[in-house]
PDB file of C-alpha atoms in Angstrom:
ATOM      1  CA  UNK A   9      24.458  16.320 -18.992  1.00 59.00           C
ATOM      2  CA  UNK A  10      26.179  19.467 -20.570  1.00 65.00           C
ATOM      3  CA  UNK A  11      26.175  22.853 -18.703  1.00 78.00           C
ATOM      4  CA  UNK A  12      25.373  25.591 -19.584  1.00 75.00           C
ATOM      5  CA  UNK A  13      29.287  26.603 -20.165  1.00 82.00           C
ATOM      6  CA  UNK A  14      30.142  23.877 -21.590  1.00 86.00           C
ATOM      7  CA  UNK A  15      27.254  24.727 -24.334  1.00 85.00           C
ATOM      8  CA  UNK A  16      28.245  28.157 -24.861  1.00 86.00           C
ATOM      9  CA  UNK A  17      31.702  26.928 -25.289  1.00 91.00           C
ATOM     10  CA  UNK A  18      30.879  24.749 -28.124  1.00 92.00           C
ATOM     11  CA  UNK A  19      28.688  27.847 -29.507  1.00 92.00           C
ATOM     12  CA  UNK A  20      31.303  30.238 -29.106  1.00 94.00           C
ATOM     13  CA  UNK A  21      33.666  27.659 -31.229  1.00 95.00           C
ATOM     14  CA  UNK A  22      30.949  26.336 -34.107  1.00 96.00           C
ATOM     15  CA  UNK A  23      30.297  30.162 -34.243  1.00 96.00           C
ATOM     16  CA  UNK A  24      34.217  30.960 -34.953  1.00 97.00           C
ATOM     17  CA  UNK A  25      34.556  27.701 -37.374  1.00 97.00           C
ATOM     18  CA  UNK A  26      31.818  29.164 -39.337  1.00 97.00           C
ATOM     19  CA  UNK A  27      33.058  32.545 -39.518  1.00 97.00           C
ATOM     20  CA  UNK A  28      36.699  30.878 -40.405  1.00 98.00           C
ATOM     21  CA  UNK A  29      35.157  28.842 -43.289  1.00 97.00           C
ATOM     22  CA  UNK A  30      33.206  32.462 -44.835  1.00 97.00           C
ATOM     23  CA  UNK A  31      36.460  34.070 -44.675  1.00 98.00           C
ATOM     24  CA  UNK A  32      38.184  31.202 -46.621  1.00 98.00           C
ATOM     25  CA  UNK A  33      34.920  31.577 -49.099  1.00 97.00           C
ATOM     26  CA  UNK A  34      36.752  34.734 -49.875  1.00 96.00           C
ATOM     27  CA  UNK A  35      40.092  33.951 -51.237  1.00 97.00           C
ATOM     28  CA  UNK A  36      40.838  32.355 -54.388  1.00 98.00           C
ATOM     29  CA  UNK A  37      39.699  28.738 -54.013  1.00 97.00           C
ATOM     30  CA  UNK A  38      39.298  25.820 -56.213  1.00 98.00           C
ATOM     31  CA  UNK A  39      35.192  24.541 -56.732  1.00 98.00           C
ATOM     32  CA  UNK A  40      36.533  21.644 -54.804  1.00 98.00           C
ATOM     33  CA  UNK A  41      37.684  23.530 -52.079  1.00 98.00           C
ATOM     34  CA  UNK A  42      34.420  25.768 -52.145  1.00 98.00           C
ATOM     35  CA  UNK A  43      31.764  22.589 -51.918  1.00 98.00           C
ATOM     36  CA  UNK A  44      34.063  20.943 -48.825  1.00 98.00           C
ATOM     37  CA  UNK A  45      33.891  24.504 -46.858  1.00 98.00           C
ATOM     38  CA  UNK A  46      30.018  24.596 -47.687  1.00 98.00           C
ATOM     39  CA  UNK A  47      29.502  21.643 -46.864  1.00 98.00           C
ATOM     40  CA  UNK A  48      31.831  22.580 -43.400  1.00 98.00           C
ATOM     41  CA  UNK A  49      29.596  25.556 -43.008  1.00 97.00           C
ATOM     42  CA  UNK A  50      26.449  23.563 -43.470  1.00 97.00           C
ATOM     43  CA  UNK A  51      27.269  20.938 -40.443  1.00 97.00           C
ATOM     44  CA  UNK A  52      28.857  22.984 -38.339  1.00 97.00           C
ATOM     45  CA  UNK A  53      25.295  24.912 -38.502  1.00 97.00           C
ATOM     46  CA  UNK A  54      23.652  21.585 -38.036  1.00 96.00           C
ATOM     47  CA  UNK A  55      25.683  21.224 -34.917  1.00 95.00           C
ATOM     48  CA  UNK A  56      24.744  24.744 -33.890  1.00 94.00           C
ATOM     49  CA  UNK A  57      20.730  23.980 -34.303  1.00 92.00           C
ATOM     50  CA  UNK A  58      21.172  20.790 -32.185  1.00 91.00           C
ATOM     51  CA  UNK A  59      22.885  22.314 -29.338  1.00 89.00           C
ATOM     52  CA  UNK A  60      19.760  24.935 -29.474  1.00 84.00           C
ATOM     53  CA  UNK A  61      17.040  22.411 -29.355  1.00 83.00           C
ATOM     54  CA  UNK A  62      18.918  20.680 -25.980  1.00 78.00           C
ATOM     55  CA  UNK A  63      19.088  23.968 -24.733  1.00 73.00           C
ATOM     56  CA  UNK A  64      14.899  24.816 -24.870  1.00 73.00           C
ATOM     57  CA  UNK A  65      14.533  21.040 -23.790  1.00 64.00           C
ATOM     58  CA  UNK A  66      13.698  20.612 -20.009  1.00 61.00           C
ATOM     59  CA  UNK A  67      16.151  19.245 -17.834  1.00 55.00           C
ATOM     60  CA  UNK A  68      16.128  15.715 -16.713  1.00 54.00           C
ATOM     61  CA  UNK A  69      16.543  14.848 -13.140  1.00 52.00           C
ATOM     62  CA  UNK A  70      18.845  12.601 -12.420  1.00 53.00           C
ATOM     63  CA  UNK A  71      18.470   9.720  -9.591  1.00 52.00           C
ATOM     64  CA  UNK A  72      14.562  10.569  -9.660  1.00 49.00           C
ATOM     65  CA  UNK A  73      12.770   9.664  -6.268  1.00 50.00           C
ATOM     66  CA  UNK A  74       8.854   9.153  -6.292  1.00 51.00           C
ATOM     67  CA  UNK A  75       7.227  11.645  -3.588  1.00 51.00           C
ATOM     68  CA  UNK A  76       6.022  10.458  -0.815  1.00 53.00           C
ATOM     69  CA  UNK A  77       2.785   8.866  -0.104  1.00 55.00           C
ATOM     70  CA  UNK A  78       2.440   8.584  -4.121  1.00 50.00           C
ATOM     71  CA  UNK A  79       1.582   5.763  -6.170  1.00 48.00           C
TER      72      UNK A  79
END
């Protein structure tokens, strides 16, 4: 299970990648070049959406015990 610093760690660096990759969309670039950074841009905002969704997920317990008297 990921904590909650190791998530916003790998925000923080999907975030900079993204911003790195718009900045390149600004120099003079080949149409090659532009469709690999989109396509960059495009997972690494994949990434960012699944990292989301685990965070709004419940946590699982881990070594679950039933409670007593329960069956």
């Amino acid at each position: 299970m990921m904590t909650m610093d190791m998530r916003a760690k790998k925000i923080l660096g999907h975030q900079r990648n993204i911003q790195r990759y718009c900045s390149l969309l600004a120099t003079d670039l080949t149409d090659l070049e532009r469709q690999y950074l989109h396509k960059r841009i495009a997972e690494e905002n994949a990434a960012l959406d699944r990292l989301s969704m685990q965070m709004n997920e419940p946590p699982t317990l881990t070594n679950e015990r039933p409670l007593e008297g329960a069956s």
